DNA sequence: TGACTAATTGGTAAAGTTATCAAATAGTAA
DNA sequence: TTACTATTTGATAACTTTACCAATTAGTCA
């Protein structure tokens, strides 16, 4: 039962990079080609490609080939539900920082 | 608007370790002292202490001192909602592996 | 065939994460 | 004060992740 925690942790790790979060958001609206995704996240293609491979390996995205193009899509849409909670944590942190700032 | 993605990514990073997931689960039922948490996750105290500090820094846990003891509690309970979705991803991955196994 | 485009992969250096053990802090109580 | 307990912190070595540029694969089409 130790292994199950490592598997779960891998999913979070897959989401623990700003570029990968942008990718997930970008394809959440619908399937997108790599070129589009590269524009969407504004990073180097080879870099984006590795992040895509990682998200796919984690089971969060799946891909489909069509001619020269490869299209990625969100395999598990429920990950989008994380974001409102994550924003809540971020907000709490920022408010905490603001309160600390007041005391200086 | 780039920074917001890094802040979000930090939350996921904080949850991307098996010990830290166990800690979150352990305190999700209610506030717990470090000693209890150490038993709960079955790891070295100094190691657990660092993971606790990291979760606190991320804004996921908060702490409270009482005499010699320090009690940690889940600051943002909505993170528990992640787990059913994460389990879904894990399950999909395991099923995929099982299907691959059949083909060998 | 060769030229072209889309995407991935190899190599690598810099940066970040983790576990471990020893040492330090801080609170309590004799 | 000393002794004791709970917890954190310092130092460090092994390991992992990342971005970058160059090279490669794979598909299309003239």
XYZ file of C-alpha atoms (C1' of nucleotides) in Angstrom, chain C residues 14-30:
17
model
C 22.926 24.222 -13.865
C 19.636 24.010 -10.390
C 16.616 21.727 -7.245
C 15.105 17.787 -4.123
C 15.711 14.242 -0.836
C 17.318 11.238 3.076
C 20.477 10.803 6.637
C 22.980 11.724 10.830
C 24.603 14.954 14.044
C 23.802 19.103 16.381
C 20.898 22.704 18.065
C 16.749 24.841 19.926
C 13.013 25.250 23.095
C 9.989 23.866 26.676
C 9.272 21.256 31.094
C 10.244 19.681 35.484
C 13.124 17.758 39.214
